[in-house]
Amino acid sequence: MSAENGKTGSPDTPAGPRPEPLRFYGTTWVHHDNGYTARRIGLAVGSLAAAAAACFVLRIAYQGLQIADIGSFVSLLMIVMFAICSALAFRHTWSAFGTRPDPDRQSSLRGLLAIGFVGSLLAYFFRTLTEAPGEKLHRAEYEKAREEYEKRATRRSGNPSKKRRRR
């Protein structure tokens, strides 16, 4: 059971802004507790395995094109298309971990990100090696919100009805 503060009967939760949960991590990124390291390791291995499986599926698709004997131009075009889309998806996913992406741009790039999904998986893998993807952005926003809350809370401290009136 949680402790109660005795005044209002509500559980002891810190006042002020709450951290935004990250996908697969929840709010464990704040204090790096409750299996944070295990999640990072598991997600790094999982994203790398998913990228390897995706490359295997793309190889099978390429072999299907070779068996169909559609020509070297189309085969080359497919390789170049997946390489470019994967590179663009990697760059977009990597930059999205540091800044909030524009929703309109995000929706317009949905098709490109779907084609270049291998790049997105690799970006997720490499970011997971250093931190939870998006942790730095969320931590900066959370700390800024906490600082602003602390400024407001210290200005308003005390019960205004108990203040002495100046004469």
mmCIF file with all atom_site columns, C-alpha atoms in Angstrom:
data_model
loop_
_atom_site.group_PDB
_atom_site.id
_atom_site.type_symbol
_atom_site.label_atom_id
_atom_site.label_alt_id
_atom_site.label_comp_id
_atom_site.label_asym_id
_atom_site.label_entity_id
_atom_site.label_seq_id
_atom_site.pdbx_PDB_ins_code
_atom_site.Cartn_x
_atom_site.Cartn_y
_atom_site.Cartn_z
_atom_site.occupancy
_atom_site.B_iso_or_equiv
_atom_site.pdbx_formal_charge
_atom_site.auth_seq_id
_atom_site.auth_comp_id
_atom_site.auth_asym_id
_atom_site.auth_atom_id
_atom_site.pdbx_PDB_model_num
ATOM 1   C CA . MET A 1 1   ? 0.000  0.000   0.000   1.00 0.00 ? 1   MET A CA 1
ATOM 2   C CA . SER A 1 2   ? 1.142  3.527   -0.566  1.00 0.00 ? 2   SER A CA 1
ATOM 3   C CA . ALA A 1 3   ? 1.661  5.977   2.224   1.00 0.00 ? 3   ALA A CA 1
ATOM 4   C CA . GLU A 1 4   ? -0.846 8.724   2.651   1.00 0.00 ? 4   GLU A CA 1
ATOM 5   C CA . ASN A 1 5   ? 0.036  12.266  3.516   1.00 0.00 ? 5   ASN A CA 1
ATOM 6   C CA . GLY A 1 6   ? -2.653 12.540  6.202   1.00 0.00 ? 6   GLY A CA 1
ATOM 7   C CA . LYS A 1 7   ? -4.049 15.895  5.049   1.00 0.00 ? 7   LYS A CA 1
ATOM 8   C CA . THR A 1 8   ? -6.023 15.016  1.970   1.00 0.00 ? 8   THR A CA 1
ATOM 9   C CA . GLY A 1 9   ? -5.892 11.226  2.020   1.00 0.00 ? 9   GLY A CA 1
ATOM 10  C CA . SER A 1 10  ? -4.088 11.157  -1.328  1.00 0.00 ? 10  SER A CA 1
ATOM 11  C CA . PRO A 1 11  ? -0.998 9.030   -1.854  1.00 0.00 ? 11  PRO A CA 1
ATOM 12  C CA . ASP A 1 12  ? 2.419  10.643  -1.506  1.00 0.00 ? 12  ASP A CA 1
ATOM 13  C CA . THR A 1 13  ? 3.177  11.608  -5.077  1.00 0.00 ? 13  THR A CA 1
ATOM 14  C CA . PRO A 1 14  ? 5.425  14.490  -5.912  1.00 0.00 ? 14  PRO A CA 1
ATOM 15  C CA . ALA A 1 15  ? 3.560  17.612  -6.881  1.00 0.00 ? 15  ALA A CA 1
ATOM 16  C CA . GLY A 1 16  ? 4.233  19.228  -10.200 1.00 0.00 ? 16  GLY A CA 1
ATOM 17  C CA . PRO A 1 17  ? 4.776  17.940  -13.704 1.00 0.00 ? 17  PRO A CA 1
ATOM 18  C CA . ARG A 1 18  ? 4.877  14.236  -14.376 1.00 0.00 ? 18  ARG A CA 1
ATOM 19  C CA . PRO A 1 19  ? 7.416  12.627  -16.735 1.00 0.00 ? 19  PRO A CA 1
ATOM 20  C CA . GLU A 1 20  ? 6.085  11.540  -20.099 1.00 0.00 ? 20  GLU A CA 1
ATOM 21  C CA . PRO A 1 21  ? 6.357  7.756   -20.553 1.00 0.00 ? 21  PRO A CA 1
ATOM 22  C CA . LEU A 1 22  ? 8.516  6.388   -23.371 1.00 0.00 ? 22  LEU A CA 1
ATOM 23  C CA . ARG A 1 23  ? 7.416  3.427   -25.459 1.00 0.00 ? 23  ARG A CA 1
ATOM 24  C CA . PHE A 1 24  ? 8.691  0.159   -23.925 1.00 0.00 ? 24  PHE A CA 1
ATOM 25  C CA . TYR A 1 25  ? 10.243 2.054   -20.981 1.00 0.00 ? 25  TYR A CA 1
ATOM 26  C CA . GLY A 1 26  ? 7.351  3.811   -19.267 1.00 0.00 ? 26  GLY A CA 1
ATOM 27  C CA . THR A 1 27  ? 8.832  6.278   -16.792 1.00 0.00 ? 27  THR A CA 1
ATOM 28  C CA . THR A 1 28  ? 11.801 4.090   -15.805 1.00 0.00 ? 28  THR A CA 1
ATOM 29  C CA . TRP A 1 29  ? 14.051 6.446   -17.790 1.00 0.00 ? 29  TRP A CA 1
ATOM 30  C CA . VAL A 1 30  ? 13.745 9.124   -15.089 1.00 0.00 ? 30  VAL A CA 1
ATOM 31  C CA . HIS A 1 31  ? 15.699 7.283   -12.379 1.00 0.00 ? 31  HIS A CA 1
ATOM 32  C CA . HIS A 1 32  ? 16.971 4.318   -14.468 1.00 0.00 ? 32  HIS A CA 1
ATOM 33  C CA . ASP A 1 33  ? 15.146 1.863   -12.194 1.00 0.00 ? 33  ASP A CA 1
ATOM 34  C CA . ASN A 1 34  ? 12.745 -1.095  -12.480 1.00 0.00 ? 34  ASN A CA 1
ATOM 35  C CA . GLY A 1 35  ? 14.661 -2.994  -15.156 1.00 0.00 ? 35  GLY A CA 1
ATOM 36  C CA . TYR A 1 36  ? 15.731 -0.023  -17.261 1.00 0.00 ? 36  TYR A CA 1
ATOM 37  C CA . THR A 1 37  ? 19.086 -1.591  -18.199 1.00 0.00 ? 37  THR A CA 1
ATOM 38  C CA . ALA A 1 38  ? 17.530 -4.959  -19.002 1.00 0.00 ? 38  ALA A CA 1
ATOM 39  C CA . ARG A 1 39  ? 14.955 -3.257  -21.215 1.00 0.00 ? 39  ARG A CA 1
ATOM 40  C CA . ARG A 1 40  ? 17.679 -1.365  -23.058 1.00 0.00 ? 40  ARG A CA 1
ATOM 41  C CA . ILE A 1 41  ? 19.654 -4.545  -23.661 1.00 0.00 ? 41  ILE A CA 1
ATOM 42  C CA . GLY A 1 42  ? 16.550 -6.477  -24.723 1.00 0.00 ? 42  GLY A CA 1
ATOM 43  C CA . LEU A 1 43  ? 15.361 -3.760  -27.060 1.00 0.00 ? 43  LEU A CA 1
ATOM 44  C CA . ALA A 1 44  ? 18.815 -3.350  -28.598 1.00 0.00 ? 44  ALA A CA 1
ATOM 45  C CA . VAL A 1 45  ? 19.013 -7.078  -29.318 1.00 0.00 ? 45  VAL A CA 1
ATOM 46  C CA . GLY A 1 46  ? 15.400 -7.124  -30.509 1.00 0.00 ? 46  GLY A CA 1
ATOM 47  C CA . SER A 1 47  ? 15.755 -4.192  -32.894 1.00 0.00 ? 47  SER A CA 1
ATOM 48  C CA . LEU A 1 48  ? 18.975 -5.618  -34.348 1.00 0.00 ? 48  LEU A CA 1
ATOM 49  C CA . ALA A 1 49  ? 17.315 -9.032  -34.778 1.00 0.00 ? 49  ALA A CA 1
ATOM 50  C CA . ALA A 1 50  ? 14.307 -7.395  -36.453 1.00 0.00 ? 50  ALA A CA 1
ATOM 51  C CA . ALA A 1 51  ? 16.630 -5.496  -38.817 1.00 0.00 ? 51  ALA A CA 1
ATOM 52  C CA . ALA A 1 52  ? 18.472 -8.722  -39.672 1.00 0.00 ? 52  ALA A CA 1
ATOM 53  C CA . ALA A 1 53  ? 15.174 -10.533 -40.281 1.00 0.00 ? 53  ALA A CA 1
ATOM 54  C CA . ALA A 1 54  ? 13.997 -7.652  -42.478 1.00 0.00 ? 54  ALA A CA 1
ATOM 55  C CA . CYS A 1 55  ? 17.206 -7.852  -44.529 1.00 0.00 ? 55  CYS A CA 1
ATOM 56  C CA . PHE A 1 56  ? 16.631 -11.586 -44.917 1.00 0.00 ? 56  PHE A CA 1
ATOM 57  C CA . VAL A 1 57  ? 13.096 -10.967 -46.196 1.00 0.00 ? 57  VAL A CA 1
ATOM 58  C CA . LEU A 1 58  ? 14.386 -8.317  -48.619 1.00 0.00 ? 58  LEU A CA 1
ATOM 59  C CA . ARG A 1 59  ? 16.991 -10.803 -49.875 1.00 0.00 ? 59  ARG A CA 1
ATOM 60  C CA . ILE A 1 60  ? 14.256 -13.355 -50.551 1.00 0.00 ? 60  ILE A CA 1
ATOM 61  C CA . ALA A 1 61  ? 12.301 -10.690 -52.436 1.00 0.00 ? 61  ALA A CA 1
ATOM 62  C CA . TYR A 1 62  ? 15.399 -9.842  -54.478 1.00 0.00 ? 62  TYR A CA 1
ATOM 63  C CA . GLN A 1 63  ? 15.945 -13.518 -55.292 1.00 0.00 ? 63  GLN A CA 1
ATOM 64  C CA . GLY A 1 64  ? 12.308 -13.675 -56.412 1.00 0.00 ? 64  GLY A CA 1
ATOM 65  C CA . LEU A 1 65  ? 12.997 -10.841 -58.837 1.00 0.00 ? 65  LEU A CA 1
ATOM 66  C CA . GLN A 1 66  ? 16.075 -12.676 -60.147 1.00 0.00 ? 66  GLN A CA 1
ATOM 67  C CA . ILE A 1 67  ? 14.070 -15.872 -60.651 1.00 0.00 ? 67  ILE A CA 1
ATOM 68  C CA . ALA A 1 68  ? 11.394 -13.880 -62.494 1.00 0.00 ? 68  ALA A CA 1
ATOM 69  C CA . ASP A 1 69  ? 14.180 -12.645 -64.787 1.00 0.00 ? 69  ASP A CA 1
ATOM 70  C CA . ILE A 1 70  ? 12.758 -9.127  -65.041 1.00 0.00 ? 70  ILE A CA 1
ATOM 71  C CA . GLY A 1 71  ? 16.083 -7.594  -65.921 1.00 0.00 ? 71  GLY A CA 1
ATOM 72  C CA . SER A 1 72  ? 19.037 -6.065  -64.195 1.00 0.00 ? 72  SER A CA 1
ATOM 73  C CA . PHE A 1 73  ? 17.669 -2.494  -64.373 1.00 0.00 ? 73  PHE A CA 1
ATOM 74  C CA . VAL A 1 74  ? 14.636 -3.257  -62.197 1.00 0.00 ? 74  VAL A CA 1
ATOM 75  C CA . SER A 1 75  ? 16.786 -5.252  -59.761 1.00 0.00 ? 75  SER A CA 1
ATOM 76  C CA . LEU A 1 76  ? 19.234 -2.377  -59.498 1.00 0.00 ? 76  LEU A CA 1
ATOM 77  C CA . LEU A 1 77  ? 16.360 0.081   -59.119 1.00 0.00 ? 77  LEU A CA 1
ATOM 78  C CA . MET A 1 78  ? 14.944 -1.946  -56.215 1.00 0.00 ? 78  MET A CA 1
ATOM 79  C CA . ILE A 1 79  ? 18.312 -2.068  -54.454 1.00 0.00 ? 79  ILE A CA 1
ATOM 80  C CA . VAL A 1 80  ? 18.857 1.685   -54.865 1.00 0.00 ? 80  VAL A CA 1
ATOM 81  C CA . MET A 1 81  ? 15.293 2.469   -53.741 1.00 0.00 ? 81  MET A CA 1
ATOM 82  C CA . PHE A 1 82  ? 15.614 0.444   -50.522 1.00 0.00 ? 82  PHE A CA 1
ATOM 83  C CA . ALA A 1 83  ? 19.086 1.844   -49.825 1.00 0.00 ? 83  ALA A CA 1
ATOM 84  C CA . ILE A 1 84  ? 18.005 5.474   -50.250 1.00 0.00 ? 84  ILE A CA 1
ATOM 85  C CA . CYS A 1 85  ? 14.756 5.017   -48.324 1.00 0.00 ? 85  CYS A CA 1
ATOM 86  C CA . SER A 1 86  ? 16.592 3.232   -45.508 1.00 0.00 ? 86  SER A CA 1
ATOM 87  C CA . ALA A 1 87  ? 19.184 6.015   -45.286 1.00 0.00 ? 87  ALA A CA 1
ATOM 88  C CA . LEU A 1 88  ? 16.473 8.697   -45.206 1.00 0.00 ? 88  LEU A CA 1
ATOM 89  C CA . ALA A 1 89  ? 14.461 6.732   -42.637 1.00 0.00 ? 89  ALA A CA 1
ATOM 90  C CA . PHE A 1 90  ? 17.576 6.317   -40.476 1.00 0.00 ? 90  PHE A CA 1
ATOM 91  C CA . ARG A 1 91  ? 18.256 10.064  -40.574 1.00 0.00 ? 91  ARG A CA 1
ATOM 92  C CA . HIS A 1 92  ? 14.634 10.995  -39.873 1.00 0.00 ? 92  HIS A CA 1
ATOM 93  C CA . THR A 1 93  ? 14.308 8.514   -36.989 1.00 0.00 ? 93  THR A CA 1
ATOM 94  C CA . TRP A 1 94  ? 17.646 9.586   -35.509 1.00 0.00 ? 94  TRP A CA 1
ATOM 95  C CA . SER A 1 95  ? 16.699 13.283  -35.587 1.00 0.00 ? 95  SER A CA 1
ATOM 96  C CA . ALA A 1 96  ? 13.271 12.496  -34.087 1.00 0.00 ? 96  ALA A CA 1
ATOM 97  C CA . PHE A 1 97  ? 15.036 11.276  -30.932 1.00 0.00 ? 97  PHE A CA 1
ATOM 98  C CA . GLY A 1 98  ? 16.485 14.779  -30.380 1.00 0.00 ? 98  GLY A CA 1
ATOM 99  C CA . THR A 1 99  ? 13.626 17.060  -31.431 1.00 0.00 ? 99  THR A CA 1
ATOM 100 C CA . ARG A 1 100 ? 9.890  16.683  -31.705 1.00 0.00 ? 100 ARG A CA 1
ATOM 101 C CA . PRO A 1 101 ? 9.034  15.951  -35.350 1.00 0.00 ? 101 PRO A CA 1
ATOM 102 C CA . ASP A 1 102 ? 6.528  18.089  -37.194 1.00 0.00 ? 102 ASP A CA 1
ATOM 103 C CA . PRO A 1 103 ? 3.253  16.098  -37.420 1.00 0.00 ? 103 PRO A CA 1
ATOM 104 C CA . ASP A 1 104 ? 2.541  17.237  -40.998 1.00 0.00 ? 104 ASP A CA 1
ATOM 105 C CA . ARG A 1 105 ? 6.013  16.263  -42.178 1.00 0.00 ? 105 ARG A CA 1
ATOM 106 C CA . GLN A 1 106 ? 5.733  12.985  -40.259 1.00 0.00 ? 106 GLN A CA 1
ATOM 107 C CA . SER A 1 107 ? 2.514  12.054  -42.058 1.00 0.00 ? 107 SER A CA 1
ATOM 108 C CA . SER A 1 108 ? 3.940  12.996  -45.461 1.00 0.00 ? 108 SER A CA 1
ATOM 109 C CA . LEU A 1 109 ? 6.985  10.766  -44.849 1.00 0.00 ? 109 LEU A CA 1
ATOM 110 C CA . ARG A 1 110 ? 4.951  7.770   -43.716 1.00 0.00 ? 110 ARG A CA 1
ATOM 111 C CA . GLY A 1 111 ? 5.405  5.884   -47.007 1.00 0.00 ? 111 GLY A CA 1
ATOM 112 C CA . LEU A 1 112 ? 9.128  6.546   -47.145 1.00 0.00 ? 112 LEU A CA 1
ATOM 113 C CA . LEU A 1 113 ? 9.531  5.391   -43.549 1.00 0.00 ? 113 LEU A CA 1
ATOM 114 C CA . ALA A 1 114 ? 7.584  2.216   -44.326 1.00 0.00 ? 114 ALA A CA 1
ATOM 115 C CA . ILE A 1 115 ? 9.866  1.386   -47.261 1.00 0.00 ? 115 ILE A CA 1
ATOM 116 C CA . GLY A 1 116 ? 13.005 2.267   -45.309 1.00 0.00 ? 116 GLY A CA 1
ATOM 117 C CA . PHE A 1 117 ? 12.000 0.416   -42.155 1.00 0.00 ? 117 PHE A CA 1
ATOM 118 C CA . VAL A 1 118 ? 15.449 -1.223  -41.932 1.00 0.00 ? 118 VAL A CA 1
ATOM 119 C CA . GLY A 1 119 ? 17.003 2.222   -41.438 1.00 0.00 ? 119 GLY A CA 1
ATOM 120 C CA . SER A 1 120 ? 14.530 3.049   -38.677 1.00 0.00 ? 120 SER A CA 1
ATOM 121 C CA . LEU A 1 121 ? 15.293 -0.234  -36.901 1.00 0.00 ? 121 LEU A CA 1
ATOM 122 C CA . LEU A 1 122 ? 19.026 0.412   -37.114 1.00 0.00 ? 122 LEU A CA 1
ATOM 123 C CA . ALA A 1 123 ? 18.607 3.966   -35.781 1.00 0.00 ? 123 ALA A CA 1
ATOM 124 C CA . TYR A 1 124 ? 16.635 2.553   -32.870 1.00 0.00 ? 124 TYR A CA 1
ATOM 125 C CA . PHE A 1 125 ? 19.366 -0.033  -32.244 1.00 0.00 ? 125 PHE A CA 1
ATOM 126 C CA . PHE A 1 126 ? 22.211 2.492   -32.237 1.00 0.00 ? 126 PHE A CA 1
ATOM 127 C CA . ARG A 1 127 ? 20.341 4.949   -29.990 1.00 0.00 ? 127 ARG A CA 1
ATOM 128 C CA . THR A 1 128 ? 19.464 2.167   -27.553 1.00 0.00 ? 128 THR A CA 1
ATOM 129 C CA . LEU A 1 129 ? 23.186 1.490   -27.071 1.00 0.00 ? 129 LEU A CA 1
ATOM 130 C CA . THR A 1 130 ? 23.595 4.889   -25.366 1.00 0.00 ? 130 THR A CA 1
ATOM 131 C CA . GLU A 1 131 ? 20.151 5.694   -23.912 1.00 0.00 ? 131 GLU A CA 1
ATOM 132 C CA . ALA A 1 132 ? 16.465 4.984   -24.231 1.00 0.00 ? 132 ALA A CA 1
ATOM 133 C CA . PRO A 1 133 ? 15.454 6.422   -27.617 1.00 0.00 ? 133 PRO A CA 1
ATOM 134 C CA . GLY A 1 134 ? 14.096 9.902   -26.962 1.00 0.00 ? 134 GLY A CA 1
ATOM 135 C CA . GLU A 1 135 ? 15.330 9.987   -23.362 1.00 0.00 ? 135 GLU A CA 1
ATOM 136 C CA . LYS A 1 136 ? 17.518 13.062  -23.809 1.00 0.00 ? 136 LYS A CA 1
ATOM 137 C CA . LEU A 1 137 ? 14.635 15.056  -25.322 1.00 0.00 ? 137 LEU A CA 1
ATOM 138 C CA . HIS A 1 138 ? 12.143 13.942  -22.676 1.00 0.00 ? 138 HIS A CA 1
ATOM 139 C CA . ARG A 1 139 ? 14.633 14.555  -19.857 1.00 0.00 ? 139 ARG A CA 1
ATOM 140 C CA . ALA A 1 140 ? 15.306 18.117  -21.061 1.00 0.00 ? 140 ALA A CA 1
ATOM 141 C CA . GLU A 1 141 ? 11.576 18.847  -21.327 1.00 0.00 ? 141 GLU A CA 1
ATOM 142 C CA . TYR A 1 142 ? 10.877 17.281  -17.923 1.00 0.00 ? 142 TYR A CA 1
ATOM 143 C CA . GLU A 1 143 ? 13.681 19.163  -16.157 1.00 0.00 ? 143 GLU A CA 1
ATOM 144 C CA . LYS A 1 144 ? 12.557 22.440  -17.725 1.00 0.00 ? 144 LYS A CA 1
ATOM 145 C CA . ALA A 1 145 ? 8.988  21.800  -16.586 1.00 0.00 ? 145 ALA A CA 1
ATOM 146 C CA . ARG A 1 146 ? 10.235 20.942  -13.052 1.00 0.00 ? 146 ARG A CA 1
ATOM 147 C CA . GLU A 1 147 ? 12.301 24.153  -12.899 1.00 0.00 ? 147 GLU A CA 1
ATOM 148 C CA . GLU A 1 148 ? 9.335  26.262  -14.028 1.00 0.00 ? 148 GLU A CA 1
ATOM 149 C CA . TYR A 1 149 ? 7.121  24.528  -11.484 1.00 0.00 ? 149 TYR A CA 1
ATOM 150 C CA . GLU A 1 150 ? 9.649  25.132  -8.693  1.00 0.00 ? 150 GLU A CA 1
ATOM 151 C CA . LYS A 1 151 ? 9.807  28.840  -9.586  1.00 0.00 ? 151 LYS A CA 1
ATOM 152 C CA . ARG A 1 152 ? 6.028  29.125  -9.455  1.00 0.00 ? 152 ARG A CA 1
ATOM 153 C CA . ALA A 1 153 ? 5.758  27.087  -6.243  1.00 0.00 ? 153 ALA A CA 1
ATOM 154 C CA . THR A 1 154 ? 8.368  29.124  -4.330  1.00 0.00 ? 154 THR A CA 1
ATOM 155 C CA . ARG A 1 155 ? 6.718  32.393  -5.322  1.00 0.00 ? 155 ARG A CA 1
ATOM 156 C CA . ARG A 1 156 ? 3.391  31.228  -3.946  1.00 0.00 ? 156 ARG A CA 1
ATOM 157 C CA . SER A 1 157 ? 4.618  29.456  -0.841  1.00 0.00 ? 157 SER A CA 1
ATOM 158 C CA . GLY A 1 158 ? 2.683  29.883  2.346   1.00 0.00 ? 158 GLY A CA 1
ATOM 159 C CA . ASN A 1 159 ? -0.940 30.440  3.150   1.00 0.00 ? 159 ASN A CA 1
ATOM 160 C CA . PRO A 1 160 ? -1.959 33.939  1.992   1.00 0.00 ? 160 PRO A CA 1
ATOM 161 C CA . SER A 1 161 ? -4.728 34.220  4.616   1.00 0.00 ? 161 SER A CA 1
ATOM 162 C CA . LYS A 1 162 ? -2.169 33.965  7.422   1.00 0.00 ? 162 LYS A CA 1
ATOM 163 C CA . LYS A 1 163 ? 0.033  36.778  6.160   1.00 0.00 ? 163 LYS A CA 1
ATOM 164 C CA . ARG A 1 164 ? 0.258  39.911  8.266   1.00 0.00 ? 164 ARG A CA 1
ATOM 165 C CA . ARG A 1 165 ? -1.203 42.957  6.756   1.00 0.00 ? 165 ARG A CA 1
ATOM 166 C CA . ARG A 1 166 ? 1.024  45.960  6.431   1.00 0.00 ? 166 ARG A CA 1
ATOM 167 C CA . ARG A 1 167 ? -0.339 49.160  7.955   1.00 0.00 ? 167 ARG A CA 1
#
